[in-house]
Amino acid sequence: CLPTRVVGVAVGLGGFALPSIDHPVRPADFVTLAVGEMQLIRDPAEFCLQFPASSAGGDAYIIGVGSVLETPTATMFTTTTGTVGIFPSASALTPLPIARRAAPHGSDLPFRDFAQFEERRAHLVAELRLRAKERELLRRLQTSLLERRAAAAARAVPGVGDTVMFRVPDLDGDLCEFTEITAVVRVVGSSGIFVTDVNNPTSQELTDQELQAASDTFDLFIFEVDTTYFGPPSDLDANQRIVIVLSIEVNKLADGNVAGFVTSADLFPRSQCASSDTAEVFYSHVPDPANSAGTREKTKNGVLGQMPQLIAHEFTHIIQFSRRIIELQANFIPDTWELEGAAVLAEEVVAHSILGNSAGQDLGASTAFGGQGNDWYNFLFARLARYYGWNPPDGKNPNAPELCTLFGNFDINDPGDTACEPFWFYGASWSFQRQILDRFGPSQPNGETDLSRGWLDANPELDGVDNVEQLVGVGFDTLFANWAAMHWVDGRIGGADPDLGMTSWDLFDVYGAVTTQGVRLEPLERPFAAFSNSRSVRAGSTAYTRLSAASAHPAFAVRVRGAAGVLLDAGMRPQLWVVREQ
């Protein structure tokens, strides 16, 4: 992998040799891309990029080295080396500055509420622990569909003021252990029933009007959008409704970190799992300003502020679990990265419905951070920023995103050497699923909702990478490379290959509006001058390098190898790609 260069050449005949002369030798092929075009290489033996010399310069490229292996604990050591060849003329080999649009806000406002992010961070940690318990529960409980339906019984729709009993599963121990509560029906909507624990604190208690408003949002927006995108849930109790249980017992779980949860334990008969309510149930925390739960205080404003997004997210899990386990008769659920990415997608599309937006509008910072949009969309982009390496309050994590991963199925108790905390794949997975829907959804009879429902229903025997490939008919290597490039290309490179962007959001505009340190993707900046960079890349992520020169530059070769110059392990499914930026 050497660039166009001058070598000594000697010609000999019959023992007589002419003097050696200097002569240029060039590689067989060069990177010849239009602006916004990608070249993808999958064979580690071919991980070499050859750039011709330029007397004009002004060109720039973004280069990615990634791994497509769906094993997030695996990493590969990489060394990227740049070698200088023939120099056409004297030039200044300085990286081109990154041209940015004028920031619509240009302040730290969107991402400065660290206390709110810390609270949501703690909830996501608790949710990931629950997903791990969920998988263990499904391995343990292999119950037939007939048994599940026989255990369920039709129940009359209760009236406001009725007393009902529920079992809150123990998230800190075995999911089939529980605390039984007595609850009162507060609101009965067309799609949901809101009940409150009689032992809830009375200080800052949610009023009937506040619960009615939450019920209206669920009926008019959340239920309609979530079922359109992911399909109808099961109805074990035959009441055509989801039950939202608000209980102080939830505040006591997971050190007070869980804001609300659902569990597949409710889909099994009590003979198999004693905590089961044999119904579709969402369990929510409640205001507890005096911290009577003994974990952490919860204010009414905090509970109400999270409630719409939280219900949109968790109701998606009810649909996912019940469709796979009850309706499709599968004894396993999709991979965690698929589940959580789709649940974050639900937050986005419910927000679209409430705020009058829609997919495919190339929305920017004014929508993401303006008015009510900031309440709904802010956390979408905060989670994706964490994948890029945002590490509040300290700034930028230097090993992100290459040591983060799309496939966030870590052992939450032993995440290893990941640069990102394990749960921040939520934003990565949302952006991956959003790009898939943007690219392939418009060709479906009913648009992107056909794809989002098919992700869950079309191949119930598959999950993860296999499921995605079967769904869209494109190899995951290509999908992953396009997604990896999207984070730099989208909105930045005019006229780029549409496969390298998303049509719903302008990522360049969104992140250009935030001056908070570390929220953007920041590739290594290198000129067309000799360099060598070594980085470890986790499966499901990419290391980025930006190569540029403001003026004339020499011929140049970029080689990617592993330790001691060996080829990268093919078992890691490595890939090298390059996109011309300008």
XYZ file of C-alpha atoms in Angstrom:
582
model
C 0.000 0.000 0.000
C 2.419 2.630 -1.280
C 1.428 5.778 -3.171
C 2.607 7.080 -6.528
C 6.331 7.551 -5.970
C 9.749 7.605 -7.662
C 11.798 4.383 -7.663
C 15.132 3.417 -9.143
C 14.819 1.356 -12.348
C 17.737 -0.496 -14.031
C 17.630 -2.463 -17.291
C 20.098 -5.296 -17.895
C 20.821 -7.613 -20.849
C 23.347 -10.434 -21.052
C 25.187 -9.342 -17.976
C 25.350 -5.716 -19.092
C 23.351 -3.236 -16.973
C 22.406 0.313 -17.784
C 22.714 2.867 -14.996
C 19.702 3.072 -12.693
C 17.313 5.910 -13.400
C 14.573 7.423 -11.272
C 11.122 6.726 -12.627
C 7.599 7.206 -11.211
C 5.510 4.138 -10.353
C 1.842 4.384 -9.554
C -0.746 2.037 -7.996
C -3.246 0.255 -10.182
C -6.260 2.153 -8.848
C -7.031 5.477 -7.195
C -9.930 6.688 -5.094
C -11.978 8.461 -7.754
C -15.194 9.591 -6.102
C -17.631 12.352 -6.799
C -18.424 14.603 -3.852
C -20.879 12.746 -1.609
C -20.054 9.299 -3.035
C -18.840 6.297 -0.990
C -16.418 3.460 -1.646
C -16.816 0.444 0.664
C -14.165 -2.275 1.073
C -14.891 -5.481 2.989
C -11.762 -7.603 2.405
C -9.087 -6.769 5.033
C -6.366 -7.631 2.522
C -7.605 -4.726 0.378
C -7.712 -2.117 3.137
C -5.723 0.441 1.163
C -6.867 3.801 -0.202
C -4.798 5.445 -2.935
C -5.209 9.184 -3.531
C -3.649 10.885 -6.569
C -1.465 13.950 -6.200
C -3.231 17.266 -6.705
C -1.743 20.556 -7.808
C -4.929 22.372 -6.803
C -5.897 20.636 -3.549
C -8.975 21.739 -1.716
C -10.257 18.160 -1.453
C -11.366 16.392 1.703
C -12.463 12.857 2.604
C -14.066 11.186 5.593
C -12.742 7.664 6.242
C -14.319 5.040 8.483
C -12.913 1.807 9.910
C -15.682 -0.267 11.455
C -16.736 -3.698 12.629
C -20.099 -5.253 11.809
C -19.822 -8.239 14.176
C -22.912 -8.390 16.407
C -20.893 -9.064 19.567
C -20.572 -5.758 21.430
C -17.957 -7.019 23.877
C -15.497 -7.731 21.024
C -12.905 -5.161 19.941
C -10.239 -5.028 17.246
C -6.965 -3.113 17.371
C -6.370 -1.009 14.252
C -3.513 1.111 12.937
C -4.233 3.592 10.163
C -1.103 4.776 8.378
C -0.725 7.580 5.863
C 2.249 7.493 3.456
C 3.397 10.386 1.273
C 4.271 9.897 -2.404
C 5.137 12.218 -5.293
C 4.687 15.870 -4.452
C 3.417 17.930 -7.409
C 4.524 21.294 -6.048
C 5.162 23.166 -2.826
C 2.037 23.547 -0.746
C 0.730 24.106 2.700
C -0.472 20.771 4.027
C -3.012 21.993 6.525
C -6.397 20.392 7.213
C -9.330 22.194 5.698
C -11.516 23.912 8.256
C -14.927 22.342 8.741
C -17.494 24.663 7.220
C -20.475 24.998 9.561
C -23.789 26.691 8.996
C -24.800 29.569 11.171
C -26.140 28.016 14.364
C -29.868 28.653 14.830
C -29.348 28.926 18.597
C -25.613 28.821 19.161
C -25.872 28.223 22.903
C -25.676 25.508 25.514
C -29.395 25.752 26.218
C -30.629 22.487 24.660
C -28.264 20.197 26.578
C -27.545 22.035 29.792
C -30.076 20.380 32.125
C -27.610 17.832 33.519
C -29.856 17.009 36.482
C -32.626 15.872 34.133
C -30.192 13.842 32.045
C -28.771 12.211 35.157
C -32.265 11.184 36.263
C -33.038 9.725 32.849
C -29.612 8.073 32.744
C -30.394 6.282 36.017
C -33.737 5.139 34.594
C -32.061 3.681 31.496
C -29.559 1.764 33.620
C -32.456 0.262 35.565
C -34.308 -0.533 32.337
C -31.306 -2.385 30.904
C -31.048 -4.501 34.026
C -34.738 -5.299 33.572
C -34.165 -6.345 29.928
C -31.486 -8.796 31.105
C -33.886 -10.240 33.684
C -36.543 -10.385 30.973
C -34.414 -12.677 28.819
C -33.656 -14.928 31.736
C -37.381 -15.110 32.531
C -38.216 -16.122 28.956
C -35.570 -18.835 29.036
C -37.104 -20.148 32.226
C -40.775 -19.936 31.292
C -41.536 -21.980 28.209
C -45.327 -21.935 28.303
C -47.597 -22.738 25.396
C -49.925 -20.156 23.884
C -52.889 -22.277 24.934
C -51.745 -22.215 28.559
C -51.252 -18.462 28.449
C -54.695 -17.792 27.071
C -56.320 -20.256 29.461
C -54.736 -18.433 32.400
C -56.191 -15.133 31.272
C -59.765 -14.242 31.934
C -62.001 -11.580 30.465
C -62.635 -8.804 32.945
C -65.299 -6.165 32.838
C -64.044 -2.660 32.301
C -63.953 -1.133 35.793
C -65.592 2.137 36.671
C -64.046 5.215 38.215
C -63.794 4.672 41.971
C -63.615 0.876 41.769
C -60.974 -0.887 43.865
C -58.654 -3.300 42.068
C -55.654 -5.411 43.111
C -52.316 -5.519 41.292
C -48.964 -7.190 41.830
C -45.897 -5.025 41.281
C -42.970 -7.264 40.191
C -39.696 -7.104 42.097
C -37.146 -5.569 39.746
C -34.417 -5.941 42.354
C -34.863 -9.683 42.738
C -36.869 -12.277 40.844
C -39.419 -10.808 38.427
C -41.929 -13.410 39.573
C -41.773 -12.096 43.138
C -44.034 -9.157 43.893
C -45.654 -6.664 46.228
C -49.436 -6.691 46.098
C -51.182 -3.347 46.168
C -54.716 -2.050 46.395
C -55.480 0.581 43.791
C -58.384 2.837 42.903
C -59.530 3.476 39.348
C -59.111 7.180 38.640
C -59.706 7.496 34.879
C -61.130 5.126 32.279
C -60.279 6.129 28.736
C -60.955 4.510 25.392
C -57.525 2.834 25.359
C -56.175 3.056 28.899
C -57.176 2.733 32.536
C -55.304 4.847 35.093
C -55.250 3.480 38.656
C -53.433 4.788 41.744
C -52.137 2.933 44.792
C -54.114 3.757 47.935
C -50.795 4.033 49.791
C -49.356 6.708 47.520
C -48.127 9.899 49.242
C -50.788 12.591 49.364
C -48.334 15.484 49.047
C -48.329 16.654 45.413
C -50.689 13.789 44.521
C -51.751 13.764 40.878
C -55.194 15.309 40.476
C -58.092 13.899 38.501
C -57.612 16.667 35.932
C -53.918 15.833 35.494
C -54.638 12.123 35.109
C -57.458 12.884 32.658
C -55.028 14.962 30.568
C -52.537 12.074 30.596
C -55.313 9.676 29.600
C -56.387 11.953 26.741
C -52.820 12.080 25.423
C -52.647 8.296 25.589
C -55.998 7.792 23.854
C -55.618 10.451 21.152
C -51.940 10.139 20.293
C -49.835 7.462 21.979
C -52.119 4.463 21.480
C -52.948 5.407 17.905
C -49.359 6.094 16.815
C -47.719 3.175 18.623
C -50.203 0.619 17.317
C -49.909 2.043 13.799
C -46.127 1.733 13.880
C -45.766 -1.520 15.802
C -49.119 -3.307 15.719
C -51.834 -3.931 18.303
C -50.869 -5.516 21.622
C -52.441 -8.658 23.000
C -55.544 -8.309 25.177
C -55.329 -11.052 27.773
C -58.023 -9.531 29.987
C -60.259 -8.758 26.988
C -60.962 -5.185 28.057
C -59.413 -3.497 24.984
C -57.267 -1.331 27.261
C -53.832 -0.949 28.790
C -53.673 -0.466 32.554
C -51.392 2.272 33.904
C -50.646 1.549 37.560
C -49.174 4.467 39.502
C -47.679 3.184 42.741
C -45.221 4.216 45.431
C -43.898 0.650 45.206
C -42.270 1.595 41.887
C -40.426 4.435 43.649
C -38.913 1.864 46.011
C -37.397 -0.227 43.222
C -33.884 0.086 41.741
C -32.847 2.659 44.372
C -35.563 4.955 43.109
C -34.023 5.138 39.652
C -36.792 3.536 37.622
C -39.467 5.944 36.399
C -41.718 3.216 35.012
C -41.551 -0.216 33.453
C -43.355 -3.085 31.791
C -42.478 -6.753 31.952
C -43.361 -9.912 30.053
C -44.016 -11.557 33.440
C -47.586 -10.247 33.063
C -48.063 -12.371 29.941
C -47.640 -15.704 31.734
C -50.077 -17.558 33.990
C -49.629 -17.068 37.719
C -48.955 -20.779 38.030
C -45.760 -20.062 36.105
C -44.969 -16.596 37.434
C -46.693 -15.478 40.635
C -46.291 -11.752 39.953
C -48.326 -11.917 36.760
C -51.393 -9.706 36.464
C -52.304 -11.576 33.248
C -52.969 -8.253 31.578
C -51.131 -5.557 29.658
C -49.793 -3.291 32.403
C -47.460 -0.306 32.723
C -46.162 0.428 36.238
C -45.240 4.068 36.946
C -43.583 5.993 39.755
C -45.490 8.755 41.550
C -44.706 12.135 43.130
C -42.925 11.645 46.443
C -41.430 15.004 47.465
C -40.766 13.860 51.056
C -39.056 10.639 49.870
C -41.337 8.358 51.866
C -40.066 5.516 49.650
C -36.613 5.951 51.178
C -34.872 6.104 47.815
C -35.051 9.576 46.256
C -37.564 12.393 46.179
C -39.819 12.749 43.145
C -41.681 15.966 42.352
C -45.011 16.282 40.600
C -43.458 18.386 37.846
C -40.805 15.735 37.283
C -43.331 12.900 37.104
C -45.732 14.766 34.806
C -42.883 16.054 32.636
C -41.653 12.531 31.888
C -45.023 10.834 31.630
C -45.940 11.262 27.923
C -42.534 10.176 26.574
C -42.244 7.432 29.157
C -45.640 5.933 28.312
C -44.940 6.188 24.561
C -41.648 4.332 25.123
C -42.921 1.661 27.521
C -46.179 0.995 25.660
C -43.981 0.065 22.692
C -42.396 -2.618 24.875
C -45.857 -3.953 25.758
C -46.554 -4.291 22.039
C -43.165 -5.890 21.348
C -43.445 -8.460 24.127
C -47.085 -9.334 23.638
C -46.905 -9.606 19.855
C -43.847 -11.837 19.904
C -44.884 -13.979 22.886
C -48.683 -14.083 22.567
C -49.696 -13.193 19.027
C -46.751 -14.700 17.126
C -46.158 -17.542 19.605
C -42.401 -16.972 19.824
C -40.566 -17.650 23.058
C -38.017 -14.904 22.564
C -38.031 -11.186 21.989
C -35.855 -9.117 19.626
C -32.366 -8.047 20.658
C -32.175 -5.298 23.239
C -30.708 -2.828 20.738
C -33.697 -3.405 18.451
C -36.239 -3.132 21.277
C -34.881 0.102 22.690
C -34.212 1.767 19.340
C -37.838 1.151 18.368
C -39.089 2.463 21.718
C -37.103 5.676 21.189
C -38.551 5.825 17.671
C -41.978 5.723 19.308
C -41.090 8.823 21.326
C -40.173 10.575 18.067
C -43.251 9.665 16.043
C -45.659 10.332 18.913
C -44.063 13.773 19.206
C -44.575 14.268 15.469
C -48.259 13.486 15.873
C -48.729 15.835 18.811
C -46.710 18.700 17.319
C -47.934 18.413 13.721
C -44.648 17.178 12.224
C -43.968 14.064 10.193
C -41.168 11.837 8.962
C -39.270 12.865 5.849
C -39.401 16.618 6.518
C -35.636 17.091 7.079
C -36.332 18.847 10.365
C -33.577 20.896 11.966
C -32.550 22.613 15.173
C -35.490 25.019 15.292
C -37.824 22.015 15.546
C -35.608 19.899 17.781
C -34.971 22.626 20.357
C -37.699 25.192 19.822
C -40.872 25.480 21.891
C -42.573 22.196 22.708
C -40.166 20.421 20.384
C -37.466 20.849 22.999
C -39.624 18.916 25.498
C -40.030 15.983 23.121
C -36.992 15.826 20.845
C -34.172 17.090 23.052
C -33.496 13.730 24.667
C -33.403 11.973 21.275
C -30.361 13.970 20.276
C -28.834 13.993 23.755
C -28.699 10.191 23.654
C -27.146 10.207 20.199
C -24.642 12.831 21.369
C -23.558 10.423 24.092
C -22.721 7.897 21.368
C -20.548 10.565 19.742
C -18.725 11.005 23.044
C -20.546 13.766 24.927
C -19.585 13.203 28.541
C -21.181 15.828 30.770
C -19.989 17.656 32.684
C -16.429 16.790 31.621
C -16.785 17.367 27.880
C -15.679 14.890 25.224
C -14.798 11.239 25.692
C -11.687 10.726 23.533
C -12.524 7.089 22.700
C -15.985 7.654 21.262
C -17.650 6.583 19.159
C -15.126 3.868 18.246
C -15.398 2.182 21.666
C -19.170 2.640 21.838
C -21.529 0.415 19.880
C -24.843 0.161 18.086
C -25.227 -3.297 19.661
C -25.620 -2.270 23.280
C -26.239 -5.693 24.796
C -23.586 -5.362 27.485
C -23.657 -6.962 30.870
C -24.808 -3.817 32.651
C -22.944 -4.893 35.792
C -19.677 -5.498 33.908
C -19.566 -3.298 30.794
C -15.842 -3.792 30.248
C -13.750 -1.068 28.630
C -16.495 0.647 26.659
C -16.001 4.405 26.344
C -19.749 4.966 26.418
C -21.969 3.791 29.183
C -23.825 0.751 27.831
C -27.284 2.317 27.648
C -26.278 5.090 25.248
C -26.792 2.763 22.311
C -30.430 3.947 22.585
C -29.623 6.998 20.469
C -27.453 5.033 18.049
C -30.126 2.395 17.519
C -32.851 5.018 17.098
C -30.810 6.777 14.397
C -30.134 3.450 12.654
C -33.815 2.514 12.609
C -34.812 6.034 11.567
C -32.412 5.883 8.603
C -33.771 2.457 7.581
C -37.345 3.778 7.652
C -36.355 6.897 5.716
C -34.558 4.923 3.019
C -36.892 1.969 2.527
C -40.210 3.139 3.966
C -41.423 5.311 1.061
C -41.472 2.292 -1.270
C -43.863 0.373 1.002
C -47.637 0.415 0.322
C -48.361 2.119 3.652
C -45.076 3.919 3.989
C -42.631 3.494 6.828
C -45.173 1.963 9.195
C -45.104 -1.207 7.076
C -41.392 -1.498 7.800
C -41.647 -0.700 11.491
C -44.372 -3.312 11.964
C -42.475 -5.777 9.803
C -39.381 -5.321 11.984
C -41.353 -7.028 14.742
C -43.764 -9.271 12.842
C -42.302 -10.243 9.471
C -39.686 -12.693 10.747
C -40.587 -13.661 14.324
C -37.987 -16.427 14.266
C -35.183 -13.893 13.657
C -33.632 -11.040 15.573
C -30.739 -8.623 15.289
C -28.669 -8.424 12.120
C -30.410 -11.405 10.489
C -33.797 -9.813 11.072
C -32.761 -6.493 9.491
C -31.198 -8.124 6.428
C -34.284 -10.241 5.819
C -36.578 -7.247 6.291
C -34.981 -4.908 3.734
C -33.102 -7.362 1.484
C -29.754 -5.564 1.802
C -26.598 -6.898 3.435
C -25.931 -5.521 6.887
C -22.356 -4.587 5.937
C -23.759 -2.035 3.497
C -26.483 -0.822 5.858
C -23.979 -0.373 8.658
C -21.452 1.515 6.510
C -24.184 3.829 5.197
C -25.380 4.497 8.743
C -21.842 5.145 9.985
C -21.206 7.630 7.172
C -24.576 9.305 7.764
C -23.420 10.791 11.067
C -20.911 12.971 9.194
C -22.529 13.298 5.774
C -26.158 14.107 6.579
C -26.867 17.768 5.895
C -23.170 18.554 5.499
C -22.458 17.417 1.923
C -24.854 18.791 -0.669
C -25.967 16.296 -3.293
C -24.571 13.308 -1.369
C -25.740 9.780 -2.120
C -29.168 9.586 -0.423
C -28.177 6.228 1.055
C -25.740 8.126 3.279
C -28.278 10.383 4.977
C -31.700 10.542 6.524
C -34.644 12.499 5.231
C -36.426 13.055 8.551
C -33.732 15.134 10.272
C -30.847 17.365 9.212
C -28.201 16.181 11.675
C -25.713 18.850 10.663
C -28.232 21.580 11.404
C -29.367 20.009 14.675
C -25.897 19.621 16.170
C -24.637 22.848 14.615
C -27.063 24.642 16.909
C -25.417 23.413 20.102
C -22.133 24.790 21.370
C -21.873 22.370 24.272
C -18.468 20.692 24.113
C -18.396 17.146 22.804
C -21.940 16.782 21.448
C -20.885 16.391 17.785
C -19.091 13.629 15.970
C -15.435 14.709 15.855
C -13.187 12.671 13.539
C -9.410 12.776 13.769
C -8.228 15.588 11.498
C -5.222 14.675 9.322
C -3.489 16.420 6.365
C -1.946 14.641 3.389
C 1.235 14.157 5.428
C 2.693 11.024 7.006
C 0.830 9.842 10.082
C 0.074 6.694 12.055
C -2.899 6.349 14.405
C -3.745 3.318 16.500
C -7.241 2.861 17.895
C -9.357 0.016 19.176
C -12.747 -0.308 17.491
C -15.627 -2.081 19.163
C -17.946 -4.345 17.219
C -20.883 -2.215 16.122
C -18.940 1.014 15.821
C -16.565 3.002 13.624
C -13.370 5.036 13.985
C -13.439 8.215 11.879
C -10.576 10.105 10.205
C -10.954 13.259 8.103
C -8.251 13.718 5.458
C -7.916 17.148 3.846
C -5.572 19.748 2.375
C -6.237 23.413 1.725
C -3.943 23.505 -1.315
C -1.790 21.191 -3.450
C -0.967 17.836 -1.899
C 1.167 14.808 -2.773
C -0.004 11.401 -3.830
C -1.030 9.614 -0.681
C -1.798 6.099 0.518
C -3.841 5.161 3.574
C -3.426 1.635 4.911
C -5.374 -0.068 7.713
C -3.910 -3.048 9.546
C -3.969 -4.648 12.965
C -1.209 -5.092 15.529
C 2.299 -5.558 14.063
C 0.949 -4.889 10.579
C -1.153 -8.061 10.312
C -4.494 -8.091 8.520
C -7.537 -7.313 10.603
C -9.347 -10.416 11.833
C -11.999 -11.323 9.249
C -14.092 -12.744 12.095
C -14.695 -9.187 13.300
C -16.346 -8.430 9.946
C -14.192 -5.315 9.482
C -14.949 -2.707 6.846
C -13.175 0.307 5.410
C -15.090 3.048 3.668
C -14.361 6.510 2.326
C -16.682 9.339 1.285
C -15.491 12.396 -0.613
C -16.546 15.484 1.321
C -15.318 18.173 -1.095
